[in-house]
Amino acid sequence: MPELPEVETIRSQLHFGLTGRQIAAITVLSASSFQAVGVPVGDLVGERVLGVRRRGKVLLIELSGGWVVLVHLKMTGQLLFFDSGGSRTRQTRVVWEFAGGGALVFNDQRRFGWMRVVPAGEVADEALLARMGPEPLGEGFGADVLRGRLERHPRQMIKATLLDQSVVAGIGNIYADEVLWGARIHPMSPVGVLSAVQVDELASVVVEVLERSILLGGSSMRDYVDASGERGAYLDQAAVFGREGEPCGRCEEAIVKIRVAGRGTHLCPNCQELAGP
DNA sequence: CACTTGACCTGTCCGC
DNA sequence: TGCGGACAGGTCAAGT
């Protein structure tokens, strides 16, 4: 569930809270949640946090000593920062404690998420990162870049393409639906039939929606909270996601929920017409 | 190649 | 009240 706006919200909080802290202990309560191949966990004790970056939905916690810890929250992961103390729950998988107090707590109900320790020089070799497409909020992203990425998948349904992290980084199920409503594109439209105007519109809506969500603290379905435990407010004003049966904000037609590419998909059947060849 | 299904997990919600 | 099943959705691997 955490997509780009949620991960970015956590990133900025952790960058502020963790930078400069020294690791005093790491406790792994679920082995599959903490992947450190060939790296004794004890080797990280004493290292300091240099900063926290983000690539798509992946967080990169940079440590002294040449380590980087990648974090993917998948659907139910939470990363909570405590300035002092730090409380655990039944879902707590990993706890970092810092010298002088404070803790980073990784909760993950379903254990799909992970923390992965990687030497800094090998971060670029991570397949997930190596394949990842452009950052939609990065410099240079725009209609031309998006068009270039979409051209590789002319027959694919646009929703499946937007969910493909190698096309554009950071978009998940919630924002794919929101963005397609904003651009008035049916999620099942083949990429190749979209007009130039539609692709232009899509590129600008992607940026608008993601930026607005960051301002609102992201989306909280059930599990997502930011690093201080707060829920996000984006879904309070979402256009279609989670609003099946409610009137479309543009035309009053009832929002419907269908299945596209194996995912629950929300759209307005009136203003998102299925483009055909 | 495009698309679907299943796996990875756990919790909630629905119908009977 | 209990119980089985569908569903939730990020990513990868395997199957159609």
Tab-separated table of N, CA, C and O in Angstrom, chain A residues 2 22 38-39 42 89 104 117 124 145 171 228 264 267 269-270 274:
chain	number	residue	atom	x	y	z
A	2	PRO	N	1.915	1.284	0.813
A	2	PRO	CA	2.729	2.494	0.673
A	2	PRO	C	3.246	2.641	-0.757
A	2	PRO	O	3.912	1.758	-1.272
A	22	GLN	N	23.627	6.998	16.103
A	22	GLN	CA	24.537	5.859	16.108
A	22	GLN	C	23.783	4.604	16.554
A	22	GLN	O	23.082	4.612	17.562
A	38	GLY	N	25.712	-12.613	4.446
A	38	GLY	CA	27.145	-12.455	4.676
A	38	GLY	C	27.519	-11.253	5.519
A	38	GLY	O	28.691	-10.904	5.602
A	39	VAL	N	26.558	-10.646	6.143
A	39	VAL	CA	26.840	-9.489	6.995
A	39	VAL	C	26.354	-9.787	8.410
A	39	VAL	O	25.154	-9.796	8.650
A	42	GLY	N	25.887	-7.743	13.927
A	42	GLY	CA	26.719	-7.006	14.876
A	42	GLY	C	27.645	-6.011	14.200
A	42	GLY	O	28.062	-5.031	14.809
A	89	THR	N	4.868	-4.091	18.881
A	89	THR	CA	3.552	-4.723	18.810
A	89	THR	C	3.752	-6.164	18.347
A	89	THR	O	4.882	-6.600	18.120
A	104	LEU	N	14.128	2.836	15.863
A	104	LEU	CA	13.427	2.675	14.589
A	104	LEU	C	12.770	1.302	14.640
A	104	LEU	O	13.454	0.289	14.822
A	117	VAL	N	20.460	-5.414	3.900
A	117	VAL	CA	21.753	-4.740	4.062
A	117	VAL	C	22.631	-5.028	2.849
A	117	VAL	O	22.826	-6.179	2.477
A	124	ALA	N	23.646	-0.431	-6.755
A	124	ALA	CA	23.203	-0.313	-8.144
A	124	ALA	C	22.965	-1.676	-8.785
A	124	ALA	O	22.286	-1.776	-9.806
A	145	VAL	N	9.300	12.123	-21.652
A	145	VAL	CA	9.863	10.953	-20.966
A	145	VAL	C	8.811	9.858	-20.843
A	145	VAL	O	9.068	8.689	-21.151
A	171	ILE	N	4.429	4.323	-8.650
A	171	ILE	CA	2.969	4.323	-8.746
A	171	ILE	C	2.438	2.940	-8.396
A	171	ILE	O	2.919	1.935	-8.911
A	228	SER	N	5.770	8.849	12.418
A	228	SER	CA	5.354	9.242	13.765
A	228	SER	C	4.007	8.621	14.120
A	228	SER	O	3.391	8.982	15.122
A	264	GLY	N	-8.112	-4.672	-8.050
A	264	GLY	CA	-9.327	-3.891	-7.907
A	264	GLY	C	-9.080	-2.532	-8.547
A	264	GLY	O	-8.064	-1.899	-8.283
A	267	LEU	N	-13.180	3.450	-11.402
A	267	LEU	CA	-13.249	4.423	-12.487
A	267	LEU	C	-14.668	4.965	-12.646
A	267	LEU	O	-15.626	4.378	-12.136
A	269	PRO	N	-17.359	5.306	-15.359
A	269	PRO	CA	-17.628	4.716	-16.673
A	269	PRO	C	-18.095	5.754	-17.687
A	269	PRO	O	-18.079	5.497	-18.891
A	270	ASN	N	-18.455	6.915	-17.227
A	270	ASN	CA	-18.894	7.950	-18.159
A	270	ASN	C	-17.735	8.796	-18.661
A	270	ASN	O	-17.573	8.989	-19.860
A	274	LEU	N	-13.475	3.929	-22.890
A	274	LEU	CA	-12.501	2.950	-23.372
A	274	LEU	C	-12.116	3.290	-24.809
A	274	LEU	O	-12.934	3.213	-25.716
